[in-house]
Coordinates of N, CA and C in Angstrom, one line a residue:
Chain A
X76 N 1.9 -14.6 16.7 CA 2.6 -14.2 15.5 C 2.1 -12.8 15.0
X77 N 2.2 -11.8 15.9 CA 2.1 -10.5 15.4 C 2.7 -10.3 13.9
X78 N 1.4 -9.1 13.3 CA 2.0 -8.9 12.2 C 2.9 -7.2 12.4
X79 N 3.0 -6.5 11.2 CA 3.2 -5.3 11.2 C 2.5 -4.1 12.4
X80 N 3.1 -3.8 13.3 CA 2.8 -3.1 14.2 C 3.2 -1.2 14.4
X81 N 2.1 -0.5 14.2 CA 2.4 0.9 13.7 C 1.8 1.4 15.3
X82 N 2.5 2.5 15.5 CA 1.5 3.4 16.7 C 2.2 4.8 16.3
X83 N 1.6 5.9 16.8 CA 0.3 5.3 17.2 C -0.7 5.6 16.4
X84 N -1.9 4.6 16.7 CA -2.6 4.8 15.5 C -3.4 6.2 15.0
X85 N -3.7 7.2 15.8 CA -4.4 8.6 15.5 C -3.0 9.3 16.3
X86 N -2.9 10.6 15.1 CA -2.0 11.4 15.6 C -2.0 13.2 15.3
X87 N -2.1 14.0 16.0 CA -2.9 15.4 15.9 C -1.6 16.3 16.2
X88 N -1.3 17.0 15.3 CA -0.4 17.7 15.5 C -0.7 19.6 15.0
X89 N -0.3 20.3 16.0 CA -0.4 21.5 14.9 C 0.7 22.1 14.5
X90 N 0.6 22.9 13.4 CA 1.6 23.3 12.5 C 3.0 23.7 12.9
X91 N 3.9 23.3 12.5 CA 5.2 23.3 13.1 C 5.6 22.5 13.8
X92 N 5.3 21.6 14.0 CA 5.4 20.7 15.7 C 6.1 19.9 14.5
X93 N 6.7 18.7 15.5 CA 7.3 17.6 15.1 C 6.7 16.1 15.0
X94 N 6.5 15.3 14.3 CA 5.6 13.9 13.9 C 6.8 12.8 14.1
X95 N 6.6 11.9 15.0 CA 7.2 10.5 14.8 C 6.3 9.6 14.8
X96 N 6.6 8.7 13.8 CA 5.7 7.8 13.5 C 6.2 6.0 13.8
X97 N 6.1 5.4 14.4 CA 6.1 3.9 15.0 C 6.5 2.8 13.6
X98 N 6.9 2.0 13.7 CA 6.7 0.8 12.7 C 7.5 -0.9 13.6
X99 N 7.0 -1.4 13.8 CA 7.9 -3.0 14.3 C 7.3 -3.7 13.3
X100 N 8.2 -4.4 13.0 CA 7.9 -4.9 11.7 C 7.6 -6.5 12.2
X101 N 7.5 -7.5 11.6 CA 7.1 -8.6 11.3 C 7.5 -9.4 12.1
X102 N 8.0 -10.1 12.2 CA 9.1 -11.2 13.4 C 9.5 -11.9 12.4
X103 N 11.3 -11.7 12.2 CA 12.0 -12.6 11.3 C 12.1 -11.6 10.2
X104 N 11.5 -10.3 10.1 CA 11.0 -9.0 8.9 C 12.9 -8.0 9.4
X105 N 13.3 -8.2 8.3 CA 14.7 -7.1 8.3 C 14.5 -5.8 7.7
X106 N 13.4 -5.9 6.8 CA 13.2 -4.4 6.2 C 11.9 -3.9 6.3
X107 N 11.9 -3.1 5.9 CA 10.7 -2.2 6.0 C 10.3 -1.1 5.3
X108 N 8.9 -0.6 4.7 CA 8.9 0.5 3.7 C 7.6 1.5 4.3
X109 N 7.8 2.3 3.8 CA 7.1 3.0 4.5 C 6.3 3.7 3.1
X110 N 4.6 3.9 3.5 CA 4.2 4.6 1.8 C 3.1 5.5 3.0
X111 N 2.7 6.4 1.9 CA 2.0 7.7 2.3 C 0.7 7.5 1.8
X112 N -0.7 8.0 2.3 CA -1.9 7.6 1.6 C -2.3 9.0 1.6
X113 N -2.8 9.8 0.6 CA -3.5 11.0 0.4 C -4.8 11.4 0.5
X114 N -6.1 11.9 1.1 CA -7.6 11.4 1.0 C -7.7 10.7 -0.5
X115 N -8.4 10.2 -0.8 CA -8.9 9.5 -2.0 C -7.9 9.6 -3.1
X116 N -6.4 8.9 -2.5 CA -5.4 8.5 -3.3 C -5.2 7.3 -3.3
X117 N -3.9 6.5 -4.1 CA -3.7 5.4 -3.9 C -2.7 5.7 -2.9
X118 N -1.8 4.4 -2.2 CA -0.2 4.9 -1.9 C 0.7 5.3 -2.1
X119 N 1.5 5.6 -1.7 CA 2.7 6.2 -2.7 C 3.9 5.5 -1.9
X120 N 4.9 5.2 -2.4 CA 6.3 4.8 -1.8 C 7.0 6.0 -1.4
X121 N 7.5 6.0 -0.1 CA 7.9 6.8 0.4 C 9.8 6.7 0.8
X122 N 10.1 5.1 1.4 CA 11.3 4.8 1.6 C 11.4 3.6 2.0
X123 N 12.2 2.8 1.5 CA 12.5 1.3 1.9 C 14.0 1.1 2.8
X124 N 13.9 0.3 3.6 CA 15.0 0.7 5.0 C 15.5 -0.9 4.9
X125 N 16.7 -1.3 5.5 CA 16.7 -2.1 6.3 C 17.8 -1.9 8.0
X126 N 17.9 -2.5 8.5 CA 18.3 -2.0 9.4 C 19.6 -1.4 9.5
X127 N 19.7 0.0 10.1 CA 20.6 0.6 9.8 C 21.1 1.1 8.4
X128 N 20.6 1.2 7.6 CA 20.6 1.7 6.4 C 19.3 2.5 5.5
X129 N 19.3 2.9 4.5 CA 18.3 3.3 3.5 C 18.5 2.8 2.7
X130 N 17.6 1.8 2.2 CA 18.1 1.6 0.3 C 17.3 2.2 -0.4
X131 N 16.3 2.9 -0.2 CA 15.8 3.7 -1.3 C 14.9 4.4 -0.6
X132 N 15.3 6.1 -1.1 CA 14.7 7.1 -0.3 C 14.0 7.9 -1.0
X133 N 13.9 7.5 -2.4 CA 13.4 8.2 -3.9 C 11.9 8.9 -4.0
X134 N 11.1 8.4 -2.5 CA 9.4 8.6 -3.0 C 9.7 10.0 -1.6
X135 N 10.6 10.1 -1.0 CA 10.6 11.4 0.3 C 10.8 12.5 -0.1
X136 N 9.4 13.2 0.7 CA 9.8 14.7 0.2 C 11.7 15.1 0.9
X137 N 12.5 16.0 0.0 CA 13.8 16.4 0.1 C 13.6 16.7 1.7
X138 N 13.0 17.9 2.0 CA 13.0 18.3 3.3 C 12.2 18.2 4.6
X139 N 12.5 17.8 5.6 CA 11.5 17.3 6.9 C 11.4 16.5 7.0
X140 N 11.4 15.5 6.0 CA 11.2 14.5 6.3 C 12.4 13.4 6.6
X141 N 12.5 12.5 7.7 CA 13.4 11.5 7.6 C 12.7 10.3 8.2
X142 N 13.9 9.4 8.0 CA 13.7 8.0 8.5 C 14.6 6.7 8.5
X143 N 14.4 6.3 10.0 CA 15.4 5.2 10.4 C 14.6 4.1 10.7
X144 N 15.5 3.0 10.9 CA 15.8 1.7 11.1 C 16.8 1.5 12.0
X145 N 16.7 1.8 13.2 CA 17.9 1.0 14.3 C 18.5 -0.1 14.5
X146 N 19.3 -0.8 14.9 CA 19.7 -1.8 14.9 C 18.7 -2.5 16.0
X147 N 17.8 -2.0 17.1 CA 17.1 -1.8 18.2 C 15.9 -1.1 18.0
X148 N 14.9 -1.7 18.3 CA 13.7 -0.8 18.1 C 13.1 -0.5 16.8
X149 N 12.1 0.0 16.3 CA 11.2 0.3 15.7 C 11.9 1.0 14.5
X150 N 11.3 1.1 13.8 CA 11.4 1.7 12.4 C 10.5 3.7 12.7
X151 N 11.2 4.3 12.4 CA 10.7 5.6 12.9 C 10.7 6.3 11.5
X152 N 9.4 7.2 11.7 CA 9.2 7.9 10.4 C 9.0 9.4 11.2
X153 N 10.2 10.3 10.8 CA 10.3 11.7 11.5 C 9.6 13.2 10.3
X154 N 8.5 13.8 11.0 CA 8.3 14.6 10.2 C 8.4 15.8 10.9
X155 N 9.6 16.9 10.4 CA 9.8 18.1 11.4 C 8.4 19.4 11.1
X156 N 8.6 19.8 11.7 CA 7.6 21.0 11.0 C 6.3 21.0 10.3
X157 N 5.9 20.5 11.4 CA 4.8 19.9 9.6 C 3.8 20.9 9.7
X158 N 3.7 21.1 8.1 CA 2.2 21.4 7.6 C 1.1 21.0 7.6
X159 N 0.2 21.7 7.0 CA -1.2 21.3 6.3 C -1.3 20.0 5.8
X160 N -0.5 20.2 4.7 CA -0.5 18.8 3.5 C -0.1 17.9 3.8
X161 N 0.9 17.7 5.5 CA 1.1 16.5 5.6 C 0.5 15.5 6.0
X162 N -1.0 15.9 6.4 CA -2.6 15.1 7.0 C -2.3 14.1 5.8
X163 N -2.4 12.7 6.7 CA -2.8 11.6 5.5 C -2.4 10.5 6.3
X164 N -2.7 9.7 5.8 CA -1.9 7.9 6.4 C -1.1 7.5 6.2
X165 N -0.2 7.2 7.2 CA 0.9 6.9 6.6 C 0.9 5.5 6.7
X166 N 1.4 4.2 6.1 CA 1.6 3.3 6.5 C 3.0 2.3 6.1
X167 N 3.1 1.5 7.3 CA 4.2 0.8 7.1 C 4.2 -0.7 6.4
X168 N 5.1 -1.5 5.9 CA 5.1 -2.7 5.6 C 6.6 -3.5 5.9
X169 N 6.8 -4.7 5.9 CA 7.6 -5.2 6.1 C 8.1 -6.8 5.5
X170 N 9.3 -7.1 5.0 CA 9.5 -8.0 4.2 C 11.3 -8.7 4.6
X171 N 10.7 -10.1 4.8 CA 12.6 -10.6 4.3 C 13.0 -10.2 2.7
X172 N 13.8 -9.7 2.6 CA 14.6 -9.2 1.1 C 14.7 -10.7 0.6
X173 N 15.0 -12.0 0.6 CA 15.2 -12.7 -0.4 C 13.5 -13.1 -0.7
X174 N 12.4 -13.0 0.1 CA 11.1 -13.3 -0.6 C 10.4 -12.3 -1.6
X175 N 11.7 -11.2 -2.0 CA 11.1 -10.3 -3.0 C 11.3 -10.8 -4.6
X176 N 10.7 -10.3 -5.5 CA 9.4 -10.3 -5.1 C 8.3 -11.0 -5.1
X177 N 8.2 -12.3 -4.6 CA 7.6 -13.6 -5.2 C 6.6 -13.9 -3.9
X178 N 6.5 -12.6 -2.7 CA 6.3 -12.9 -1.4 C 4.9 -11.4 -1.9
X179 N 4.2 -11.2 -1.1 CA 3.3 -10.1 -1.4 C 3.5 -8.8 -0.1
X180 N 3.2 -8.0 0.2 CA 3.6 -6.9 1.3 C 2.4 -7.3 2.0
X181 N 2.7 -7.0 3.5 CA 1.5 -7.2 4.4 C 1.8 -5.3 5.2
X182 N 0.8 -4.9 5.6 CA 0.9 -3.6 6.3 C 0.0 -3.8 7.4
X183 N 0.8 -2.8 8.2 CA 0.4 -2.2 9.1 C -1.0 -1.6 9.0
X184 N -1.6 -1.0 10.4 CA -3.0 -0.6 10.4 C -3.0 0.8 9.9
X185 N -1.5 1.4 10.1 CA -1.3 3.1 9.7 C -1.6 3.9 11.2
X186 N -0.9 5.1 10.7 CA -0.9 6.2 11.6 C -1.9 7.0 10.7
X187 N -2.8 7.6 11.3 CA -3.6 8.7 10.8 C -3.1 10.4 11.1
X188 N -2.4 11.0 10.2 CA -1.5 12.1 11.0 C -2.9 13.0 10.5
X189 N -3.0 14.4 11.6 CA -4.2 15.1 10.8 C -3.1 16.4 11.9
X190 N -2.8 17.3 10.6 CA -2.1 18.9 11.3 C -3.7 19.9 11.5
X191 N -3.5 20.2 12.5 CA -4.3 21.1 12.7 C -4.0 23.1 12.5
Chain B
X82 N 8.3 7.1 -17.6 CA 7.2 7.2 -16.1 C 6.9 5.9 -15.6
X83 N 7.2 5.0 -14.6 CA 5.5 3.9 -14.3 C 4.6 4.4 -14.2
X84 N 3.7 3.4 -14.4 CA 2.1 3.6 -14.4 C 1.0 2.6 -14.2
X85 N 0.6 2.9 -13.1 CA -0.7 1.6 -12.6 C -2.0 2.8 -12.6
X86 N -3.0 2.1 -13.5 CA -3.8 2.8 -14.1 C -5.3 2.1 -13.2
X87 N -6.0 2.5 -12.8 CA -7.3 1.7 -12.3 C -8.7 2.2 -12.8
X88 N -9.6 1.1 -13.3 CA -10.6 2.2 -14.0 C -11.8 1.1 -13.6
X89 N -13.0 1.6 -13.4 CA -12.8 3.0 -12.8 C -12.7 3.4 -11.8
X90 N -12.8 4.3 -11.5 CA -12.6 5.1 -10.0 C -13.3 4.8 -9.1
X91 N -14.9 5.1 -9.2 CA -15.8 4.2 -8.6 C -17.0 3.8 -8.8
X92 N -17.6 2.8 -8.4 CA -19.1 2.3 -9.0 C -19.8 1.7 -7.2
X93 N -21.0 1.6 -8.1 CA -22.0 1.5 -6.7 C -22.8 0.5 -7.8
X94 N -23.3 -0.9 -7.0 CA -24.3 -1.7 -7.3 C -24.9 -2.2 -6.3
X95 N -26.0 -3.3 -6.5 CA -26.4 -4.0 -5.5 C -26.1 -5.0 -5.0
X96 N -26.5 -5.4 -4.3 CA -26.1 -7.1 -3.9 C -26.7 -7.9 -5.0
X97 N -26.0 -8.8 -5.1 CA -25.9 -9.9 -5.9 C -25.5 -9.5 -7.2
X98 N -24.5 -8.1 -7.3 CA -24.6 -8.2 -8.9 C -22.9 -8.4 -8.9
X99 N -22.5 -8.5 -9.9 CA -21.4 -8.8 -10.5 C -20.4 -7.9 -11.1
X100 N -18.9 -7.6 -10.0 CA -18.5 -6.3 -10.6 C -16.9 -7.1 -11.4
X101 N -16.8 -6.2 -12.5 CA -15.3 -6.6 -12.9 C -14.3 -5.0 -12.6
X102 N -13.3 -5.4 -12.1 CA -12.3 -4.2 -11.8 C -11.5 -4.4 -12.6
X103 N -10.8 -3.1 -13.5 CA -9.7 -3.1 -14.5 C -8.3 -2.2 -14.0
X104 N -7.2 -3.0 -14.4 CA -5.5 -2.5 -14.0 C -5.1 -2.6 -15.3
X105 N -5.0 -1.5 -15.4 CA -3.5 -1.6 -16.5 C -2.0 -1.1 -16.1
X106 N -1.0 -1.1 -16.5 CA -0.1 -0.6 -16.2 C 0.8 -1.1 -17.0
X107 N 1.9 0.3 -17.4 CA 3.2 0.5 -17.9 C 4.3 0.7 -16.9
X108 N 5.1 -0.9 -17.1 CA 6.0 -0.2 -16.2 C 7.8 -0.9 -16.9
X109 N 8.5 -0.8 -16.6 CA 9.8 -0.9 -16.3 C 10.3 -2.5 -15.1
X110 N 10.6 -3.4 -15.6 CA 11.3 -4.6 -14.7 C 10.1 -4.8 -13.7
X111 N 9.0 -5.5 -14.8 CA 7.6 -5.9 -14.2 C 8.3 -7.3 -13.3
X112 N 7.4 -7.4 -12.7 CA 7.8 -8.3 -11.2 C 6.2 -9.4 -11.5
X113 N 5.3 -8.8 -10.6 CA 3.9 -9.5 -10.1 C 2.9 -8.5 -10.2
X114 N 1.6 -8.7 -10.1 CA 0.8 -7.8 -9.7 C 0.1 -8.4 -9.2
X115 N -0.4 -7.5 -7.8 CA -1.0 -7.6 -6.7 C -2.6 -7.0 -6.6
X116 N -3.5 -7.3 -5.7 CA -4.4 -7.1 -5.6 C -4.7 -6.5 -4.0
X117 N -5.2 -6.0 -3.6 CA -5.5 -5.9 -2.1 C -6.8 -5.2 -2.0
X118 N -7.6 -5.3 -1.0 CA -8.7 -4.6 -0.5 C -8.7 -3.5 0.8
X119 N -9.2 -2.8 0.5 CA -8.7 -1.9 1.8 C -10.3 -0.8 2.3
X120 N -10.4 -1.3 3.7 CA -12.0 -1.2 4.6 C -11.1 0.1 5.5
X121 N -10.5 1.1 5.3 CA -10.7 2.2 6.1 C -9.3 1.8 7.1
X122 N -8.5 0.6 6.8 CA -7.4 0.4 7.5 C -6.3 -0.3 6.8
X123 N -5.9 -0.9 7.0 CA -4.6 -1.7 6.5 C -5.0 -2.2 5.1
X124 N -4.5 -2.2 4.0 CA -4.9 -2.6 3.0 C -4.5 -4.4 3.0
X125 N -5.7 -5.1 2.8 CA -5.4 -6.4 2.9 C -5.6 -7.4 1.9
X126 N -4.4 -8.2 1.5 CA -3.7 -8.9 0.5 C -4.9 -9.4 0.2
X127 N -5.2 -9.8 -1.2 CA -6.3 -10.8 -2.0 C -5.1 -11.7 -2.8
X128 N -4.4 -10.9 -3.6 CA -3.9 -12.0 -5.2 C -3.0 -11.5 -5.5
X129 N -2.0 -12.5 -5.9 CA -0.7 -11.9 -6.4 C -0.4 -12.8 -7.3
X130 N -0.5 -12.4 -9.0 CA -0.4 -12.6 -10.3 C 1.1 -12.7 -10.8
X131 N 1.7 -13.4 -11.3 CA 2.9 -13.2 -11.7 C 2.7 -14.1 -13.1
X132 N 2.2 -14.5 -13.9 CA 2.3 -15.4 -15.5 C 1.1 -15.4 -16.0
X133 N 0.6 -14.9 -17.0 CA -0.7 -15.1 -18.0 C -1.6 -16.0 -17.5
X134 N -2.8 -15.1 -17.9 CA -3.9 -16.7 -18.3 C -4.4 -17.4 -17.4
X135 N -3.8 -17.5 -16.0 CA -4.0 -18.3 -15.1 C -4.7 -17.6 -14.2
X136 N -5.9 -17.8 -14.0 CA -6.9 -17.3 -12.9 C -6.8 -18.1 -11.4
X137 N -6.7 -17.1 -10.8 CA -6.7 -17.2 -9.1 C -8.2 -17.0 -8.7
X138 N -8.1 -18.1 -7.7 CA -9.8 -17.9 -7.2 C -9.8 -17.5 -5.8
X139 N -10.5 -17.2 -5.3 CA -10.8 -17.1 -3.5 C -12.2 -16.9 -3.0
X140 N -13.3 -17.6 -2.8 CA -14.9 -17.7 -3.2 C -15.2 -16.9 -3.8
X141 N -15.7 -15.7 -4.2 CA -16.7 -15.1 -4.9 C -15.2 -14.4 -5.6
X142 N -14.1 -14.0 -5.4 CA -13.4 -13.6 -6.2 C -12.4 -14.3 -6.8
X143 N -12.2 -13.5 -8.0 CA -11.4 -13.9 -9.2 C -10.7 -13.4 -9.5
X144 N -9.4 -13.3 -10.3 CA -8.3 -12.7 -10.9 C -7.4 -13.0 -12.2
X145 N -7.5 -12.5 -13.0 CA -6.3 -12.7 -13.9 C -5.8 -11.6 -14.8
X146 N -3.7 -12.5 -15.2 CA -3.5 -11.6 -15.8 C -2.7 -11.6 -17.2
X147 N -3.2 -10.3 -18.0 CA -2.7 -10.7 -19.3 C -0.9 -9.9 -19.3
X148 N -0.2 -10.1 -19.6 CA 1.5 -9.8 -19.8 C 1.5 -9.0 -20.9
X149 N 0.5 -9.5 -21.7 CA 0.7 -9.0 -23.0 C 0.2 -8.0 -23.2
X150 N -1.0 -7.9 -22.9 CA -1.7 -6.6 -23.2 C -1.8 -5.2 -22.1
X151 N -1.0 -5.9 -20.7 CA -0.4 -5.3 -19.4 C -2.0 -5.0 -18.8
X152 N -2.3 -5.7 -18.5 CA -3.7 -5.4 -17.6 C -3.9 -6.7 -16.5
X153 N -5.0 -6.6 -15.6 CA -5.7 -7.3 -15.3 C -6.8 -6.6 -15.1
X154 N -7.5 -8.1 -14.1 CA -9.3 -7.8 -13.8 C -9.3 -8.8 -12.6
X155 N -10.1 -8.0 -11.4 CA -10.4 -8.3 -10.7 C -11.8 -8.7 -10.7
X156 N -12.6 -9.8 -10.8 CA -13.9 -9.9 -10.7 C -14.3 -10.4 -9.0
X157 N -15.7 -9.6 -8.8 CA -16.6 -10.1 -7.7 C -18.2 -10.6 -8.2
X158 N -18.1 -12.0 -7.8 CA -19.4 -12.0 -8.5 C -20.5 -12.6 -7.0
X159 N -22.0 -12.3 -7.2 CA -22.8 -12.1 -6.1 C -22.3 -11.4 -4.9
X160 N -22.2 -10.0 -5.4 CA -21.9 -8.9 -4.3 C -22.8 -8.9 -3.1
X161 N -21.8 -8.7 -2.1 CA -22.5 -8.3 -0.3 C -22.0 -7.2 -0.3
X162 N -22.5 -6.7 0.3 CA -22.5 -5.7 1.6 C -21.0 -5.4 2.1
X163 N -20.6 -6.4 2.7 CA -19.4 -6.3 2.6 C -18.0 -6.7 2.0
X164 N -18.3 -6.5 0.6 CA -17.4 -6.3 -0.6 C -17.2 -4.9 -0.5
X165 N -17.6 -4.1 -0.1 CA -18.0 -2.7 -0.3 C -16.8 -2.3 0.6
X166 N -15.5 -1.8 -0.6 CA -14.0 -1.3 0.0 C -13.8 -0.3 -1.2
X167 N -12.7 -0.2 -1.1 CA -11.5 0.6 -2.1 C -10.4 -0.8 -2.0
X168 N -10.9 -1.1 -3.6 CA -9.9 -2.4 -4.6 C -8.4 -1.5 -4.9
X169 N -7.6 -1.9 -4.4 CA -6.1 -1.4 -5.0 C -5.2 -2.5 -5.9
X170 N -4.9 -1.8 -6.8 CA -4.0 -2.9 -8.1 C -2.7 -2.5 -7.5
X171 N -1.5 -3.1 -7.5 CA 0.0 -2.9 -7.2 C 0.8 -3.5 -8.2
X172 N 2.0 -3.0 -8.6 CA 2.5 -3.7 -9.2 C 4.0 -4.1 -8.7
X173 N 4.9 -4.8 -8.5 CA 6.5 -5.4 -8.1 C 7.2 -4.3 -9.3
X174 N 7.7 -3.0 -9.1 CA 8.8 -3.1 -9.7 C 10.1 -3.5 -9.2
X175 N 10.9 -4.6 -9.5 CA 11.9 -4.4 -8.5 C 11.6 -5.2 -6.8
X176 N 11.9 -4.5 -6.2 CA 11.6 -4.6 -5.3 C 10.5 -3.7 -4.4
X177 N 9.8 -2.4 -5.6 CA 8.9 -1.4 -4.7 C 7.8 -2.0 -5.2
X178 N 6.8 -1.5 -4.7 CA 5.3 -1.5 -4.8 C 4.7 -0.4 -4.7
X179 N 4.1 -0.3 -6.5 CA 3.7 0.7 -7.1 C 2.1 0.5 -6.8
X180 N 1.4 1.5 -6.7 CA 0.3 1.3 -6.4 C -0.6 2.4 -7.3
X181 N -1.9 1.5 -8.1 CA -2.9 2.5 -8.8 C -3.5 3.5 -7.6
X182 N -4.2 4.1 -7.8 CA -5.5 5.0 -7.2 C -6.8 4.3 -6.3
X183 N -6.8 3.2 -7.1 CA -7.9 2.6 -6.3 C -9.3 2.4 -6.9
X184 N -10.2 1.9 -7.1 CA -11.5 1.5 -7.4 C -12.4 1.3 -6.2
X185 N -13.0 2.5 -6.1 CA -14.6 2.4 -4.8 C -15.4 1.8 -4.9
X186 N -15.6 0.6 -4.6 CA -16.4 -0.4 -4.4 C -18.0 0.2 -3.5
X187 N -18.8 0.1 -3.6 CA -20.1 0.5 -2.7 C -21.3 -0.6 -3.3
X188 N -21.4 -1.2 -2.2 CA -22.9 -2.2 -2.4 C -23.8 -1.9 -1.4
X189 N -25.1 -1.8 -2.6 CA -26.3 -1.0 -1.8 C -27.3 -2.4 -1.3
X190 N -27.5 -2.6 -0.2 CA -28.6 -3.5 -0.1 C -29.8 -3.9 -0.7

């Protein structure tokens, strides 16, 4: 009974390059959210997905960033170009929508993105 | 605005002493509030609060929460060594999870 599964877990990229980030969610898990961690921040909400759709994309920066949910495969977190500032953790979580909110979020281990 | 407030930021004690952690938060279509601990990886679930007054236990930790005055408290009592995380408060708006800053936990031997 795997939980929340992110890869990869360290990720080094230099400036401009492109970041894809991993997420399989839960078994029996339809959605998925994705939050950002800053050095000595809390998390932040970044986008909540379910498959094949976005229902809420309110916490993403406007540009570079995107993210899917396939009907197949992994939950993908795409960061084009990246900067400096985008060094941080990213991590995923995952949930059946009817145990919201009475159920608690469980996450993933995180991707460690560090731009060089 | 929401707002999940955590105070304080961070403290350092010894083993065996006794820490209480404070959440407050203003928010919009309050849901639960959550607890989690987090060692350098996945932040992992402790307590999830949803009605006054009623304290959740889990051995040396404790929880409760007030509706009214929008807070809780996380207590640890006879700290180890390894209590020594970053405490995160969350709160359910809805369906997101709002998250404070966090409280640095550090226990000195």
């Amino acid at each position: 009974n795997a939980g929340v599964m992110q890869n990869p877990r360290h990720l080094v990229r230099r400036r401009g390059q492109e970041a894809r980030l991993r997420c399989s969610p839960m078994k029996g898990h339809s959605h998925v959210y994705w939050y950002r961690q800053l050095p000595e921040e809390g998390l932040k909400f970044m986008v909540y997905l379910q498959k094949e759709n976005i229902i809420d994309e309110s916490g993403m920066p406007k540009e570079r960033f995107s993210a899917e949910f396939p009907k197949e495969g992994p939950s993908i977190l795409r960061i084009q170009q990246v900067v400096r500032g985008d060094s941080a953790a990213y991590f995923c979580a995952s949930s059946r929508p009817e145990s919201l909110p009475n159920s608690p979020l469980h996450f993933g281990n995180g991707t460690r993105l560090t731009v060089t | 605005e929401d707002k999940v407030v955590q105070s304080p930021l961070s403290l350092v004690v010894h083993e065996g002493d006794t820490v209480t952690l404070n959440c407050s938060y203003e928010v919009t279509n309050f849901r639960s509030l959550l607890w989690y601990k987090q060692e350098k990886k996945a932040p992992t679930f402790l307590f999830m609060l949803t009605s006054s007054g009623i304290e959740k236990k889990s051995g040396r930790l404790s929880s409760i929460l007030d509706k009214k005055e929008l807070f809780s408290i996380l207590n640890i009592t006879a700290t180890q060594t390894g209590d020594s995380a970053v405490y995160l408060c969350a709160v359910f708006i809805g369906y997101k999870l709002s998250f404070g800053a966090g409280t640095t936990v550090t226990v000195r031997a």
